[in-house]
PDB file of C-alpha atoms and ligand atoms in Angstrom:
ATOM      1  CA  UNK A  16      -0.190   0.237  -0.113  1.00 72.00           C
ATOM      2  CA  UNK A  17       1.480   3.510  -1.013  1.00 83.00           C
ATOM      3  CA  UNK A  18       1.837   5.948   1.843  1.00 95.00           C
ATOM      4  CA  UNK A  19      -0.080   9.003   2.189  1.00 97.00           C
ATOM      5  CA  UNK A  20       2.128  11.883   1.984  1.00 98.00           C
ATOM      6  CA  UNK A  21       1.517  14.289   4.963  1.00 98.00           C
ATOM      7  CA  UNK A  22       2.320  18.155   5.328  1.00 98.00           C
ATOM      8  CA  UNK A  23       1.832  18.981   9.252  1.00 99.00           C
ATOM      9  CA  UNK A  24       1.613  22.348  10.486  1.00 98.00           C
ATOM     10  CA  UNK A  25       2.386  24.002  13.663  1.00 98.00           C
ATOM     11  CA  UNK A  26       2.618  26.747  15.991  1.00 98.00           C
ATOM     12  CA  UNK A  27       3.841  25.505  19.064  1.00 98.00           C
ATOM     13  CA  UNK A  28       4.640  22.537  21.164  1.00 98.00           C
ATOM     14  CA  UNK A  29       4.261  20.221  18.692  1.00 98.00           C
ATOM     15  CA  UNK A  30       2.917  16.752  21.120  1.00 98.00           C
ATOM     16  CA  UNK A  31       0.486  15.887  18.205  1.00 98.00           C
ATOM     17  CA  UNK A  32       3.289  16.087  15.512  1.00 98.00           C
ATOM     18  CA  UNK A  33       4.830  13.831  17.557  1.00 98.00           C
ATOM     19  CA  UNK A  34       1.858  11.245  18.194  1.00 98.00           C
ATOM     20  CA  UNK A  35       1.777  11.037  14.173  1.00 98.00           C
ATOM     21  CA  UNK A  36       5.656  11.076  13.836  1.00 98.00           C
ATOM     22  CA  UNK A  37       5.501   7.892  16.533  1.00 98.00           C
ATOM     23  CA  UNK A  38       2.553   6.168  14.926  1.00 98.00           C
ATOM     24  CA  UNK A  39       4.194   6.035  12.005  1.00 98.00           C
ATOM     25  CA  UNK A  40       7.774   4.832  13.123  1.00 98.00           C
ATOM     26  CA  UNK A  41       5.598   2.007  14.917  1.00 98.00           C
ATOM     27  CA  UNK A  42       4.441   1.251  11.470  1.00 97.00           C
ATOM     28  CA  UNK A  43       0.853   2.008  12.997  1.00 97.00           C
ATOM     29  CA  UNK A  44       0.091   4.684  10.140  1.00 98.00           C
ATOM     30  CA  UNK A  45       1.016   4.364   6.186  1.00 97.00           C
ATOM     31  CA  UNK A  46       2.227   7.414   6.269  1.00 98.00           C
ATOM     32  CA  UNK A  47       5.487  10.127   5.195  1.00 98.00           C
ATOM     33  CA  UNK A  48       5.611  13.509   6.965  1.00 98.00           C
ATOM     34  CA  UNK A  49       6.992  15.569   3.716  1.00 98.00           C
ATOM     35  CA  UNK A  50       7.515  18.741   6.057  1.00 98.00           C
ATOM     36  CA  UNK A  51       6.539  20.619   9.111  1.00 98.00           C
ATOM     37  CA  UNK A  52       5.702  24.321   8.367  1.00 98.00           C
ATOM     38  CA  UNK A  53       5.888  26.685  11.422  1.00 98.00           C
ATOM     39  CA  UNK A  54       4.659  30.234  11.677  1.00 98.00           C
ATOM     40  CA  UNK A  55       6.850  30.715  14.011  1.00 98.00           C
ATOM     41  CA  UNK A  56      10.243  29.888  15.125  1.00 98.00           C
ATOM     42  CA  UNK A  57       9.657  29.334  18.815  1.00 98.00           C
ATOM     43  CA  UNK A  58       7.754  26.648  18.047  1.00 98.00           C
ATOM     44  CA  UNK A  59       9.394  23.237  19.757  1.00 98.00           C
ATOM     45  CA  UNK A  60       7.481  20.938  17.462  1.00 98.00           C
ATOM     46  CA  UNK A  61      10.288  22.274  15.048  1.00 98.00           C
ATOM     47  CA  UNK A  62      12.741  20.864  17.207  1.00 98.00           C
ATOM     48  CA  UNK A  63      10.556  17.301  17.440  1.00 98.00           C
ATOM     49  CA  UNK A  64      10.750  17.628  13.575  1.00 98.00           C
ATOM     50  CA  UNK A  65      14.385  17.987  13.174  1.00 98.00           C
ATOM     51  CA  UNK A  66      14.763  15.120  15.460  1.00 98.00           C
ATOM     52  CA  UNK A  67      12.789  12.615  13.435  1.00 98.00           C
ATOM     53  CA  UNK A  68      14.824  14.020  10.247  1.00 98.00           C
ATOM     54  CA  UNK A  69      11.510  15.970   8.942  1.00 98.00           C
ATOM     55  CA  UNK A  70      12.508  19.214   6.656  1.00 98.00           C
ATOM     56  CA  UNK A  71      10.885  21.796   8.357  1.00 98.00           C
ATOM     57  CA  UNK A  72       9.834  25.492   6.883  1.00 98.00           C
ATOM     58  CA  UNK A  73       9.135  28.774   9.129  1.00 98.00           C
ATOM     59  CA  UNK A  74       7.109  30.811   7.408  1.00 98.00           C
ATOM     60  CA  UNK A  75       6.293  33.929   8.961  1.00 97.00           C
ATOM     61  CA  UNK A  76       3.854  36.593   8.049  1.00 97.00           C
ATOM     62  CA  UNK A  77       5.314  39.867   7.442  1.00 96.00           C
ATOM     63  CA  UNK A  78       4.187  42.992   8.643  1.00 95.00           C
ATOM     64  CA  UNK A  79       3.942  44.488   4.964  1.00 96.00           C
ATOM     65  CA  UNK A  80       1.996  41.449   3.500  1.00 96.00           C
ATOM     66  CA  UNK A  81      -1.909  40.917   4.100  1.00 97.00           C
ATOM     67  CA  UNK A  82      -3.446  37.284   5.002  1.00 97.00           C
ATOM     68  CA  UNK A  83      -4.332  36.742   1.658  1.00 97.00           C
ATOM     69  CA  UNK A  84      -0.599  37.222   0.657  1.00 98.00           C
ATOM     70  CA  UNK A  85       0.764  35.095   3.303  1.00 98.00           C
ATOM     71  CA  UNK A  86      -1.629  32.639   2.583  1.00 98.00           C
ATOM     72  CA  UNK A  87      -0.709  32.675  -0.942  1.00 98.00           C
ATOM     73  CA  UNK A  88       2.699  32.029  -0.488  1.00 98.00           C
ATOM     74  CA  UNK A  89       1.828  29.372   2.431  1.00 98.00           C
ATOM     75  CA  UNK A  90       0.201  27.328   0.064  1.00 98.00           C
ATOM     76  CA  UNK A  91       2.771  27.623  -2.719  1.00 98.00           C
ATOM     77  CA  UNK A  92       5.590  26.002  -0.332  1.00 98.00           C
ATOM     78  CA  UNK A  93       2.978  23.490   0.814  1.00 98.00           C
ATOM     79  CA  UNK A  94       2.053  22.456  -2.836  1.00 98.00           C
ATOM     80  CA  UNK A  95       5.876  21.937  -3.175  1.00 98.00           C
ATOM     81  CA  UNK A  96       5.384  18.919  -1.451  1.00 98.00           C
ATOM     82  CA  UNK A  97       1.915  17.722  -3.101  1.00 98.00           C
ATOM     83  CA  UNK A  98       0.481  16.441   0.093  1.00 98.00           C
ATOM     84  CA  UNK A  99      -2.456  13.833   0.144  1.00 98.00           C
ATOM     85  CA  UNK A 100      -3.425  15.622   3.408  1.00 98.00           C
ATOM     86  CA  UNK A 101      -2.339  18.784   5.213  1.00 98.00           C
ATOM     87  CA  UNK A 102      -2.481  18.439   9.120  1.00 98.00           C
ATOM     88  CA  UNK A 103      -3.183  21.393  11.122  1.00 98.00           C
ATOM     89  CA  UNK A 104      -1.858  20.086  14.345  1.00 98.00           C
ATOM     90  CA  UNK A 105      -2.220  23.511  16.579  1.00 98.00           C
ATOM     91  CA  UNK A 106      -2.138  25.485  13.704  1.00 98.00           C
ATOM     92  CA  UNK A 107      -2.911  28.789  15.431  1.00 96.00           C
ATOM     93  CA  UNK A 108      -3.425  31.032  12.260  1.00 96.00           C
ATOM     94  CA  UNK A 109      -6.662  31.403  10.961  1.00 95.00           C
ATOM     95  CA  UNK A 110      -6.409  30.335   6.799  1.00 97.00           C
ATOM     96  CA  UNK A 111      -8.239  32.570   4.225  1.00 98.00           C
ATOM     97  CA  UNK A 112      -9.298  30.696   1.015  1.00 98.00           C
ATOM     98  CA  UNK A 113      -6.249  31.877  -0.518  1.00 98.00           C
ATOM     99  CA  UNK A 114      -4.810  28.827   1.034  1.00 98.00           C
ATOM    100  CA  UNK A 115      -7.978  26.612   1.747  1.00 98.00           C
ATOM    101  CA  UNK A 116      -9.030  26.757  -1.957  1.00 98.00           C
ATOM    102  CA  UNK A 117      -5.922  25.298  -2.965  1.00 98.00           C
ATOM    103  CA  UNK A 118      -6.187  21.876  -0.987  1.00 98.00           C
ATOM    104  CA  UNK A 119     -10.106  20.817  -1.339  1.00 96.00           C
ATOM    105  CA  UNK A 120     -11.079  18.176   1.258  1.00 95.00           C
ATOM    106  CA  UNK A 121      -7.631  17.965   2.101  1.00 97.00           C
ATOM    107  CA  UNK A 122      -6.988  20.138   5.085  1.00 98.00           C
ATOM    108  CA  UNK A 123      -7.593  18.166   8.221  1.00 98.00           C
ATOM    109  CA  UNK A 124      -8.203  20.255  11.833  1.00 98.00           C
ATOM    110  CA  UNK A 125      -7.807  19.441  15.412  1.00 98.00           C
ATOM    111  CA  UNK A 126      -9.778  21.124  18.147  1.00 98.00           C
ATOM    112  CA  UNK A 127      -9.447  20.488  21.893  1.00 98.00           C
ATOM    113  CA  UNK A 128     -13.358  20.613  22.428  1.00 98.00           C
ATOM    114  CA  UNK A 129     -16.621  19.432  20.889  1.00 98.00           C
ATOM    115  CA  UNK A 130     -18.026  20.498  17.345  1.00 98.00           C
ATOM    116  CA  UNK A 131     -19.598  24.069  17.739  1.00 96.00           C
ATOM    117  CA  UNK A 132     -17.824  24.983  21.458  1.00 98.00           C
ATOM    118  CA  UNK A 133     -15.056  26.979  22.474  1.00 98.00           C
ATOM    119  CA  UNK A 134     -13.654  27.924  18.715  1.00 97.00           C
ATOM    120  CA  UNK A 135     -10.167  29.806  18.630  1.00 95.00           C
ATOM    121  CA  UNK A 136      -7.662  29.535  21.356  1.00 96.00           C
ATOM    122  CA  UNK A 137      -7.710  28.335  24.943  1.00 97.00           C
ATOM    123  CA  UNK A 138     -10.205  26.029  24.527  1.00 98.00           C
ATOM    124  CA  UNK A 139      -9.540  23.637  27.022  1.00 98.00           C
ATOM    125  CA  UNK A 140      -9.478  26.450  29.818  1.00 98.00           C
ATOM    126  CA  UNK A 141     -12.561  27.924  28.403  1.00 98.00           C
ATOM    127  CA  UNK A 142     -14.118  24.267  28.819  1.00 98.00           C
ATOM    128  CA  UNK A 143     -12.505  24.340  32.439  1.00 98.00           C
ATOM    129  CA  UNK A 144     -13.845  27.314  33.270  1.00 98.00           C
ATOM    130  CA  UNK A 145     -17.105  26.835  32.373  1.00 98.00           C
ATOM    131  CA  UNK A 146     -17.602  23.381  34.020  1.00 98.00           C
ATOM    132  CA  UNK A 147     -16.572  25.204  37.099  1.00 98.00           C
ATOM    133  CA  UNK A 148     -19.875  27.602  36.388  1.00 98.00           C
ATOM    134  CA  UNK A 149     -21.652  24.820  35.794  1.00 98.00           C
ATOM    135  CA  UNK A 150     -22.699  25.194  32.093  1.00 98.00           C
ATOM    136  CA  UNK A 151     -20.995  22.244  31.121  1.00 98.00           C
ATOM    137  CA  UNK A 152     -20.628  18.749  32.318  1.00 98.00           C
ATOM    138  CA  UNK A 153     -17.841  17.389  29.935  1.00 98.00           C
ATOM    139  CA  UNK A 154     -15.896  18.635  27.118  1.00 98.00           C
ATOM    140  CA  UNK A 155     -14.184  16.781  24.336  1.00 98.00           C
ATOM    141  CA  UNK A 156     -11.912  16.344  21.033  1.00 98.00           C
ATOM    142  CA  UNK A 157     -12.298  17.150  17.070  1.00 98.00           C
ATOM    143  CA  UNK A 158     -10.842  16.380  14.070  1.00 98.00           C
ATOM    144  CA  UNK A 159     -12.581  18.100  11.611  1.00 98.00           C
ATOM    145  CA  UNK A 160     -12.083  18.966   7.498  1.00 98.00           C
ATOM    146  CA  UNK A 161     -11.654  22.875   6.726  1.00 98.00           C
ATOM    147  CA  UNK A 162     -13.937  23.811   3.780  1.00 96.00           C
ATOM    148  CA  UNK A 163     -14.020  27.655   4.399  1.00 94.00           C
ATOM    149  CA  UNK A 164     -12.723  30.565   6.979  1.00 94.00           C
ATOM    150  CA  UNK A 165     -14.973  28.988   9.708  1.00 93.00           C
ATOM    151  CA  UNK A 166     -12.856  29.189  12.969  1.00 93.00           C
ATOM    152  CA  UNK A 167     -12.792  25.156  13.998  1.00 92.00           C
ATOM    153  CA  UNK A 168     -16.064  24.843  12.111  1.00 95.00           C
ATOM    154  CA  UNK A 169     -16.492  22.003   9.152  1.00 96.00           C
ATOM    155  CA  UNK A 170     -17.397  18.421   8.425  1.00 98.00           C
ATOM    156  CA  UNK A 171     -16.437  16.533  11.443  1.00 98.00           C
ATOM    157  CA  UNK A 172     -14.460  13.479  10.871  1.00 98.00           C
ATOM    158  CA  UNK A 173     -14.179  12.314  14.376  1.00 98.00           C
ATOM    159  CA  UNK A 174     -15.173  13.306  18.103  1.00 98.00           C
ATOM    160  CA  UNK A 175     -14.785  11.887  21.587  1.00 98.00           C
ATOM    161  CA  UNK A 176     -16.363  12.683  24.876  1.00 98.00           C
ATOM    162  CA  UNK A 177     -13.795  14.130  27.647  1.00 98.00           C
ATOM    163  CA  UNK A 178     -14.899  13.538  31.177  1.00 98.00           C
ATOM    164  CA  UNK A 179     -13.878  16.495  33.913  1.00 98.00           C
ATOM    165  CA  UNK A 180     -14.175  15.747  37.443  1.00 98.00           C
ATOM    166  CA  UNK A 181     -14.941  17.948  40.641  1.00 97.00           C
ATOM    167  CA  UNK A 182     -11.392  17.715  41.559  1.00 97.00           C
ATOM    168  CA  UNK A 183      -9.483  18.246  38.413  1.00 98.00           C
ATOM    169  CA  UNK A 184      -7.230  21.406  38.116  1.00 98.00           C
ATOM    170  CA  UNK A 185      -6.592  23.100  34.985  1.00 98.00           C
ATOM    171  CA  UNK A 186      -3.545  21.203  34.296  1.00 98.00           C
ATOM    172  CA  UNK A 187      -5.443  17.731  34.991  1.00 98.00           C
ATOM    173  CA  UNK A 188      -8.003  18.486  32.402  1.00 98.00           C
ATOM    174  CA  UNK A 189      -5.250  19.916  29.930  1.00 98.00           C
ATOM    175  CA  UNK A 190      -3.415  16.083  30.040  1.00 98.00           C
ATOM    176  CA  UNK A 191      -6.621  14.196  29.505  1.00 98.00           C
ATOM    177  CA  UNK A 192      -7.539  16.288  26.500  1.00 98.00           C
ATOM    178  CA  UNK A 193      -4.081  15.951  25.175  1.00 98.00           C
ATOM    179  CA  UNK A 194      -3.937  12.213  25.212  1.00 98.00           C
ATOM    180  CA  UNK A 195      -7.365  12.109  23.959  1.00 98.00           C
ATOM    181  CA  UNK A 196      -6.269  14.397  20.968  1.00 98.00           C
ATOM    182  CA  UNK A 197      -3.061  12.433  20.318  1.00 98.00           C
ATOM    183  CA  UNK A 198      -5.308   9.460  19.912  1.00 98.00           C
ATOM    184  CA  UNK A 199      -7.914  10.368  17.883  1.00 98.00           C
ATOM    185  CA  UNK A 200      -5.761  12.644  15.645  1.00 98.00           C
ATOM    186  CA  UNK A 201      -3.668   9.289  14.462  1.00 98.00           C
ATOM    187  CA  UNK A 202      -6.868   7.364  14.510  1.00 98.00           C
ATOM    188  CA  UNK A 203      -8.618   9.858  12.279  1.00 98.00           C
ATOM    189  CA  UNK A 204      -6.045  10.040   9.930  1.00 98.00           C
ATOM    190  CA  UNK A 205      -5.191   6.935   9.490  1.00 98.00           C
ATOM    191  CA  UNK A 206      -9.325   6.014   8.670  1.00 98.00           C
ATOM    192  CA  UNK A 207      -9.421   8.989   6.132  1.00 98.00           C
ATOM    193  CA  UNK A 208      -6.523   7.329   4.328  1.00 97.00           C
ATOM    194  CA  UNK A 209      -8.242   3.923   3.922  1.00 96.00           C
ATOM    195  CA  UNK A 210     -11.084   5.571   3.247  1.00 95.00           C
ATOM    196  CA  UNK A 211      -9.463   7.797   0.253  1.00 93.00           C
ATOM    197  CA  UNK A 212      -7.987   4.624  -1.380  1.00 90.00           C
ATOM    198  CA  UNK A 213     -10.864   2.883  -1.190  1.00 90.00           C
ATOM    199  CA  UNK A 214     -12.795   5.560  -2.682  1.00 91.00           C
ATOM    200  CA  UNK A 215     -10.002   6.030  -5.467  1.00 88.00           C
ATOM    201  CA  UNK A 216      -9.676   1.962  -5.792  1.00 85.00           C
TER     202      UNK A 216
HETATM  203  C1  GAR B  23      -3.588  21.148  20.580  1.00 75.19           C
HETATM  204  O1  GAR B  23      -4.882  21.113  21.943  1.00 75.19           O
HETATM  205  C2  GAR B  23      -4.864  21.582  19.478  1.00 75.19           C
HETATM  206  O2  GAR B  23      -5.635  20.550  19.606  1.00 75.19           O
HETATM  207  C3  GAR B  23      -4.826  22.804  19.912  1.00 75.19           C
HETATM  208  O3  GAR B  23      -3.573  23.413  19.992  1.00 75.19           O
HETATM  209  C4  GAR B  23      -2.996  22.483  20.568  1.00 75.19           C
HETATM  210  C5  GAR B  23      -1.697  22.140  20.124  1.00 75.19           C
HETATM  211  O4  GAR B  23      -0.667  21.531  20.789  1.00 75.19           O
HETATM  212  N1  GAR B  23      -5.545  23.525  18.088  1.00 75.19           N
HETATM  213  C6  GAR B  23      -6.734  24.502  18.446  1.00 75.19           C
HETATM  214  O5  GAR B  23      -7.112  25.004  19.848  1.00 75.19           O
HETATM  215  C7  GAR B  23      -7.085  25.035  17.066  1.00 75.19           C
HETATM  216  N2  GAR B  23      -8.235  25.757  17.641  1.00 75.19           N
HETATM  217  P1  GAR B  23       0.594  20.742  20.061  1.00 75.19           P
HETATM  218  O6  GAR B  23       1.319  21.773  19.771  1.00 75.19           O
HETATM  219  O7  GAR B  23       1.075  20.243  21.361  1.00 75.19           O
HETATM  220  O8  GAR B  23       0.164  19.751  19.341  1.00 75.19           O
END
């Protein structure tokens, strides 16, 4: 079976990138990461990529460019790798159509909350706070396609509930959510690769 080629886009720690790397190395995911792209040089995920021998690119937005220009240049970089899928694993910039339209049905985003809840930044912290305020009883994780500029919005590929307990600190909840997303992201990429193979057979 041909390996799916991935470009993984990150902005931070890269623990989800690491989960993908580990799954590939353990031969649990028939994929190859062609490149890791970060919008900031501070992202620790770049170090993880280097340690795994994966090429990295830092593409920061210049002050003189608008979002569309930046996204068009970003798309050009990603296109050189001809990815089957572009994985947004903690990519914290909102993408415009000048990026998105270059990869129809091929951009997969991970968000640490259930569909329709806590879009944007600090989702886990906001869920923890909402639980303290008795507004929610649980949270979750989702993986979805990115069809347009909606933030953390799009056809859901997978979702999983994450429990919250009365004694949880924010750190406890963060650990539980991250553990869940590491598994769900890898599982969902795997499922999507297999489904795409089947559809193309
Ligand atoms: C993850 O929790 C991911 O779901 C979240 O950023 C974190 C990145 O962690 N993404 C979003 O909040 C998107 N709105 P990582 O760098 O350790 O993989």
